[in-house]
Amino acid sequence: GRYSFGSRIKHKTSSVPLIPVDRPVDQFVEAIRGLRTSLHFTMMEADNQILMLTGPTQDCGKTLISTSLAAVVAKAGHKVLFIDADMRKGYVHHIFGLNNQCGLSGILQGQAEYKTAIQHYAAGGIDVLTCGQVPVNPSELLMGESFQQFLLWATDHYAMVIVDTPPILAVTDAALVGRRVGTTLLVARFGITSIKEIRLSQKRLQHVGVKVDGVILNDVVKSA
């Protein structure tokens, strides 16, 4: 599937609002609602209710889309867990205004219990697992049994689990996560992401047996 979102919104700092919460009638939010509907049918066929969003590079807007999608799904009355799986440069805790002392890295290193590490973002009605402190070995942690066990627990407790990952062309982390999820979406940014980058991203995922279920075209500038 392909989904196009028009939006010129920067999302890199803690001062940026979570759009579905602060501007519920925004055109961008309507597009996210359309994505949620399409995903409903795609995910019915999937092995589990875990969705991964990744992109070729850092600036495609995958975190904007994944956090907004989490808020829209939660608004529809579903229990959602958002996981920031970028243990290198994750910044989702800034968007939600949460503490990042303990997060995914803490769980995977056996330093924290699931329920202690997961926080609740009340304004959006979402449970959030932040990335946690930067570990020495992010890729190895994602390959380990602890990550698999955590995802199994999450699928028992949530209607949808959304995982935001580092860019696929930068590190192997997204490929490792992709092997454990039911649905994978790639985010491309209009005028910034090249076709070559999308093809290479798809090839990298396919190489480890991860099927890309759709591409989201973000930040579309409408012209005459």
PDB file of C-alpha atoms in Angstrom, residues 43 45-54 83 85 142 147-148 151-152 155 161-165 173-185 205 209-213:
ATOM      1  CA  MET A  43      -2.813  -6.523  10.111  1.00  0.00           C
ATOM      2  CA  GLU A  45      -3.676 -11.166   7.878  1.00  0.00           C
ATOM      3  CA  ALA A  46      -0.427 -10.705   9.859  1.00  0.00           C
ATOM      4  CA  ASP A  47       1.247 -13.146  12.263  1.00  0.00           C
ATOM      5  CA  ASN A  48       0.916 -10.713  15.181  1.00  0.00           C
ATOM      6  CA  GLN A  49      -0.340  -7.221  16.005  1.00  0.00           C
ATOM      7  CA  ILE A  50       3.143  -5.670  16.082  1.00  0.00           C
ATOM      8  CA  LEU A  51       3.813  -2.919  13.553  1.00  0.00           C
ATOM      9  CA  MET A  52       7.298  -1.621  12.734  1.00  0.00           C
ATOM     10  CA  LEU A  53       7.952   1.711  11.075  1.00  0.00           C
ATOM     11  CA  THR A  54      11.350   2.427   9.634  1.00  0.00           C
ATOM     12  CA  ILE A  83       8.204   1.213  21.707  1.00  0.00           C
ATOM     13  CA  ALA A  85      13.581   0.857  19.611  1.00  0.00           C
ATOM     14  CA  LEU A 142      17.697  -6.816  19.748  1.00  0.00           C
ATOM     15  CA  PHE A 147      13.547  -8.981  23.148  1.00  0.00           C
ATOM     16  CA  GLN A 148      11.543 -11.908  21.758  1.00  0.00           C
ATOM     17  CA  LEU A 151       7.329  -8.802  22.421  1.00  0.00           C
ATOM     18  CA  LEU A 152       5.419 -11.995  23.231  1.00  0.00           C
ATOM     19  CA  THR A 155       1.149  -9.031  22.267  1.00  0.00           C
ATOM     20  CA  VAL A 161       2.270  -2.608  19.472  1.00  0.00           C
ATOM     21  CA  ILE A 162       4.014   0.099  17.406  1.00  0.00           C
ATOM     22  CA  VAL A 163       7.797  -0.060  17.135  1.00  0.00           C
ATOM     23  CA  ASP A 164       9.821   2.917  15.905  1.00  0.00           C
ATOM     24  CA  THR A 165      13.315   1.897  14.757  1.00  0.00           C
ATOM     25  CA  ASP A 173      18.619  -2.705  14.100  1.00  0.00           C
ATOM     26  CA  ALA A 174      15.459  -2.343  11.965  1.00  0.00           C
ATOM     27  CA  ALA A 175      16.214  -5.605  10.141  1.00  0.00           C
ATOM     28  CA  LEU A 176      16.572  -7.372  13.494  1.00  0.00           C
ATOM     29  CA  VAL A 177      13.275  -5.954  14.790  1.00  0.00           C
ATOM     30  CA  GLY A 178      11.542  -6.663  11.479  1.00  0.00           C
ATOM     31  CA  ARG A 179      12.074 -10.404  11.846  1.00  0.00           C
ATOM     32  CA  ARG A 180       9.845 -10.390  14.939  1.00  0.00           C
ATOM     33  CA  VAL A 181       6.966  -8.176  13.761  1.00  0.00           C
ATOM     34  CA  GLY A 182       3.830  -8.952  11.770  1.00  0.00           C
ATOM     35  CA  THR A 183       3.722  -5.786   9.658  1.00  0.00           C
ATOM     36  CA  THR A 184       6.483  -3.509   8.352  1.00  0.00           C
ATOM     37  CA  LEU A 185       6.048  -0.064   6.818  1.00  0.00           C
ATOM     38  CA  LEU A 205      14.962  -6.009   4.797  1.00  0.00           C
ATOM     39  CA  GLY A 209      13.364 -12.303   5.315  1.00  0.00           C
ATOM     40  CA  VAL A 210      11.369  -9.175   6.205  1.00  0.00           C
ATOM     41  CA  LYS A 211       8.543  -8.291   3.791  1.00  0.00           C
ATOM     42  CA  VAL A 212       7.696  -4.599   3.398  1.00  0.00           C
ATOM     43  CA  ASP A 213       3.897  -4.288   3.572  1.00  0.00           C
TER      44      ASP A 213
END
